[in-house]
CSV table of C-alpha atoms and ligand atoms in Angstrom, one decimal:
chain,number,residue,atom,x,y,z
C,1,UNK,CA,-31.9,17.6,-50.3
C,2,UNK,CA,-32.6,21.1,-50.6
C,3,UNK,CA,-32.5,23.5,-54.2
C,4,UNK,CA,-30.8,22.1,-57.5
C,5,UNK,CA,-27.6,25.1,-57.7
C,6,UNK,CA,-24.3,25.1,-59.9
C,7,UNK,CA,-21.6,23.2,-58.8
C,8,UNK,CA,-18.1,23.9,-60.4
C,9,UNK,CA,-15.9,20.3,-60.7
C,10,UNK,CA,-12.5,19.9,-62.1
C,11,UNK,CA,-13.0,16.3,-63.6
C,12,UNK,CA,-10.1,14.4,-65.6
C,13,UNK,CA,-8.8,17.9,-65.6
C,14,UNK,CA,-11.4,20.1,-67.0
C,15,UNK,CA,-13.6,22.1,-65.0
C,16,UNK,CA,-17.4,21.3,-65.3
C,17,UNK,CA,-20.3,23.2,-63.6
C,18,UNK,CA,-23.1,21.1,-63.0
C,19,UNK,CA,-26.7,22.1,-61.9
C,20,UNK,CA,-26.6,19.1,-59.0
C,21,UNK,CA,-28.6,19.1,-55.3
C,22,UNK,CA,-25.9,19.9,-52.9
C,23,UNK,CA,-26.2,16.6,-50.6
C,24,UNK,CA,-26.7,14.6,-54.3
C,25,UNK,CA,-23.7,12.0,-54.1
C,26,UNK,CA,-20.6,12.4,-56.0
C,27,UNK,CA,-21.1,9.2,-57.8
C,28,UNK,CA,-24.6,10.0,-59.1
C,29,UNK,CA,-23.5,13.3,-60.9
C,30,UNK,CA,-20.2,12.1,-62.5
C,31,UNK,CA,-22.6,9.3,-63.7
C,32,UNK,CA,-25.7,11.2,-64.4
C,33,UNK,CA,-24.9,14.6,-65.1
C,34,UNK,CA,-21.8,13.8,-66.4
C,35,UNK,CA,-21.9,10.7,-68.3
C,36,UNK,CA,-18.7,8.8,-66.6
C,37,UNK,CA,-20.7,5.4,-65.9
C,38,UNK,CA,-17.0,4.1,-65.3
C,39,UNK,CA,-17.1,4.6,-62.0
C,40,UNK,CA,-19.5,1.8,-60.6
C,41,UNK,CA,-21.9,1.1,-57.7
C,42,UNK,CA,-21.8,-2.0,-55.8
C,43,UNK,CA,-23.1,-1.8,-52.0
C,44,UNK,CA,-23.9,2.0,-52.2
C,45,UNK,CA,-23.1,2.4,-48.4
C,46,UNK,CA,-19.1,2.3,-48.5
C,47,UNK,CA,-18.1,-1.2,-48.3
C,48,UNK,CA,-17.1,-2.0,-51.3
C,49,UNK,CA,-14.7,0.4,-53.3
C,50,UNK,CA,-16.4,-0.3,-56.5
C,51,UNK,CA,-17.3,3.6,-56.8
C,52,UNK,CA,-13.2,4.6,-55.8
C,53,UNK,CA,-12.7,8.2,-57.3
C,54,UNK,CA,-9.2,10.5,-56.5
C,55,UNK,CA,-10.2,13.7,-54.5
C,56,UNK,CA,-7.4,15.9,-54.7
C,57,UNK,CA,-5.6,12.9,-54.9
C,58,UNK,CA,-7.1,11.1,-51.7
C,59,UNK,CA,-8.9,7.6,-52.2
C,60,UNK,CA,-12.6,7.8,-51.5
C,61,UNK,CA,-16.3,6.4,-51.9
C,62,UNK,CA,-18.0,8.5,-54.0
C,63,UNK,CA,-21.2,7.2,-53.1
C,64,UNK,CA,-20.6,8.5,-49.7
C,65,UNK,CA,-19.1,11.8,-51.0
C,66,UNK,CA,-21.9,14.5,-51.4
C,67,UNK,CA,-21.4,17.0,-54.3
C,68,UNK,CA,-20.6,20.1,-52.9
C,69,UNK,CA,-18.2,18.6,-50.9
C,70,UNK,CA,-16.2,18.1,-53.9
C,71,UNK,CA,-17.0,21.7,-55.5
C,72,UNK,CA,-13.9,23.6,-56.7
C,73,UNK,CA,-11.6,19.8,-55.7
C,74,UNK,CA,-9.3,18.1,-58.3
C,75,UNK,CA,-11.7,14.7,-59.2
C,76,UNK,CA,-9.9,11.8,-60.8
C,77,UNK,CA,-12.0,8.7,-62.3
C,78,UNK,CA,-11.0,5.5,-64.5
C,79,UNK,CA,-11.8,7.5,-67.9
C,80,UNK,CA,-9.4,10.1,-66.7
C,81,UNK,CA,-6.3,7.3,-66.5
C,82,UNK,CA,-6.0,6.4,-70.3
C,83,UNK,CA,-4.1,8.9,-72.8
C,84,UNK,CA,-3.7,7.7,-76.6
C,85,UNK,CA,-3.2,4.4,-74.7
C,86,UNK,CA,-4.1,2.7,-71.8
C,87,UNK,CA,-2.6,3.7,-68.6
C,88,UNK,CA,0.0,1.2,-67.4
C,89,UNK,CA,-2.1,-0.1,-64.5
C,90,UNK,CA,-5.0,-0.6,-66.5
C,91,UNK,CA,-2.6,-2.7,-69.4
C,92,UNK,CA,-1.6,-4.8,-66.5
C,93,UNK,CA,-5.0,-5.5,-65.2
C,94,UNK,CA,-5.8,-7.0,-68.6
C,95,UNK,CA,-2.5,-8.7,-69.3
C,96,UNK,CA,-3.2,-10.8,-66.0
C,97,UNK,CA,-6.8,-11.1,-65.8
C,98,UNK,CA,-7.2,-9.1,-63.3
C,99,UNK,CA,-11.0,-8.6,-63.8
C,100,UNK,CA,-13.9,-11.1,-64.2
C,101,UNK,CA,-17.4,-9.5,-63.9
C,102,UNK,CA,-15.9,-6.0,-64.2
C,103,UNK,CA,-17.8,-4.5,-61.0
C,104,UNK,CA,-14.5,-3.9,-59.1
C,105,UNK,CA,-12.2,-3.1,-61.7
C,106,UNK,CA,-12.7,0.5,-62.3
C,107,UNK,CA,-12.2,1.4,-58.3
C,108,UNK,CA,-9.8,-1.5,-58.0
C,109,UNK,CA,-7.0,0.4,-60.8
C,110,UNK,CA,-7.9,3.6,-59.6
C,111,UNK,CA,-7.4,2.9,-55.8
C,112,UNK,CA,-4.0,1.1,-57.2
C,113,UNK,CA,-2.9,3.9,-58.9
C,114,UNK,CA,-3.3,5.7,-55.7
C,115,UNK,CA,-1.3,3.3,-54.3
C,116,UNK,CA,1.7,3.2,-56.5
C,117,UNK,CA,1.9,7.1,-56.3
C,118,UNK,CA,2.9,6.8,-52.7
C,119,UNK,CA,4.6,3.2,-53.0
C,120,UNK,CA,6.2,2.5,-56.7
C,121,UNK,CA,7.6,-0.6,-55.3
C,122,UNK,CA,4.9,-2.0,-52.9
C,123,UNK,CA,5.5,-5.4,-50.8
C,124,UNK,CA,2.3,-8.0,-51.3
C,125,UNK,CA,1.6,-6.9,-47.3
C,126,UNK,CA,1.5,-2.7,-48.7
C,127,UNK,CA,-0.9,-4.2,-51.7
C,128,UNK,CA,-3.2,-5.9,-49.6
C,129,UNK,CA,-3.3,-3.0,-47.1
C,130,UNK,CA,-3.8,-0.3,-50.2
C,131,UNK,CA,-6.3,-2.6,-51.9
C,132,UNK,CA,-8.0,-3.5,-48.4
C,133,UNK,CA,-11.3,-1.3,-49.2
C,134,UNK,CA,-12.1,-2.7,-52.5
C,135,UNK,CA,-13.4,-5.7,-53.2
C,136,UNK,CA,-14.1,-8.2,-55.4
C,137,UNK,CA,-16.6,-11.1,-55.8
C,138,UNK,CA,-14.8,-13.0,-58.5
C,139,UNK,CA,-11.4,-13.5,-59.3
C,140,UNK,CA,-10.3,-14.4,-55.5
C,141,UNK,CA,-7.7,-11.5,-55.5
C,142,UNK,CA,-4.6,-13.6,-56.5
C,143,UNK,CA,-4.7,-12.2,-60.0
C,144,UNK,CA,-5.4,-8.8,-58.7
C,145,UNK,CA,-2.3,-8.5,-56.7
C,146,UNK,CA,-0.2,-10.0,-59.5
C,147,UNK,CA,-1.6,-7.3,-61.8
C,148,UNK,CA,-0.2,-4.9,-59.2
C,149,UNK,CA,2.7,-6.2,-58.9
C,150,UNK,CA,3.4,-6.4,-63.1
C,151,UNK,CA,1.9,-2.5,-62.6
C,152,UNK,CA,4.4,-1.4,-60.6
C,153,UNK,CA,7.4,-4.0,-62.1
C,154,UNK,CA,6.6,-2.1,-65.7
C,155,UNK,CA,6.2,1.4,-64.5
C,156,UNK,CA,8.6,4.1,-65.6
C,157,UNK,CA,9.5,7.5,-64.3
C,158,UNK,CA,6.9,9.2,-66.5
C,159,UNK,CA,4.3,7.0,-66.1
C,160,UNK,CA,5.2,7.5,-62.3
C,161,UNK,CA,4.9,11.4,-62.5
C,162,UNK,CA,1.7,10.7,-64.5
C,163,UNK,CA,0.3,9.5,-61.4
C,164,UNK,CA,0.4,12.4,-59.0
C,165,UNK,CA,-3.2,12.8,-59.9
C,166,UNK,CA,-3.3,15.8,-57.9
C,167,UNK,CA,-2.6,18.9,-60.3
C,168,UNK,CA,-0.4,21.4,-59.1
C,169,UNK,CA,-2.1,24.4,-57.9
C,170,UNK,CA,-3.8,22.0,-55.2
C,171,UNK,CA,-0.6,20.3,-53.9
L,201,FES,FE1,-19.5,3.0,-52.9
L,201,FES,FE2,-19.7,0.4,-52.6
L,201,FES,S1,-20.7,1.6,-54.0
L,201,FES,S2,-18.3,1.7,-51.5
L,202,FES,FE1,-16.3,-9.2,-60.5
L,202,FES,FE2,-14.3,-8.2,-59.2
L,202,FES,S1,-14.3,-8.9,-61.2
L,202,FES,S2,-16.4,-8.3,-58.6
């Protein structure tokens, strides 16, 4: 894994340098090192989605990201969605019981916040494609999808602007 060196993150928007192995995996420092255990690990070998994280506003597994491979990127997790209040995707998640067990739900919102940044208004076909590498063990997806759709139903102009997660100097 080599020497522990600094690594320099913007997380949520705030730049954090982190003394991390350079192969280490992006999930394991933004939970270890960094104390965001909202971003969860289910298979650990890409499969699942529950460890989806923004990446200069691309959908990824951070459990197959290594660390330095995010050094100097824009990172987005769940706690970086919520201002005063919670973020409209994560309001309709709850209002529709969108999440049992919890596992899922973190990299479920954030890939469908990545999804409604490219596709406001998303057909069930373009939610089921943008959901397609997340997945879920409990609710059986239909409440899921309806909390996407009430997501993107609800959403206004600023909340849409809200989610081009990548900041500006990187797009
Ligand atoms: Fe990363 Fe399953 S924990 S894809
Ligand atoms: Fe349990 Fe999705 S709510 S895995």
């Amino acid at each position: 894994m080599g020497a522990r060196t600094e690594i320099r993150l913007t997380v949520n928007g705030t730049e954090r340098a982190v003394s991390a192995y350079p192969m280490e995996r992006l999930l394991d420092v933004l939970r270890n090192e960094l104390g965001l255990t909202g971003t969860k690990e289910g298979c650990g070998e890409g499969e699942c989605g529950s460890c989806s994280v923004l990446l200069n506003g691309e959908l990824v597994n951070s459990c197959l990201v290594p660390v330095l491979q995010a050094e100097g990127k824009d990172i987005r997790t769940i706690e970086g969605l919520a201002t005063e209040a919670l973020h409209p995707v994560q309001k309709a998640f709850l209002e529709c019981g969108g999440a049992q067990c919890g596992i899922c739900t973190p990299g479920m919102i954030v890939a469908t916040v990545h999804l409604l940044s490219s596709k406001p208004k998303p057909t069930m076909e373009e939610i089921r494609e943008g959901l397609n590498g997340n997945l879920c063990r409990c609710t059986g997806y239909t409440r899921i999808f309806e909390a996407v759709q009430s997501a993107a139903e609800s959403m206004t102009s600023d909340d849409l602007k809200q989610l081009s997660c990548v900041p500006e100097k990187v797009r």
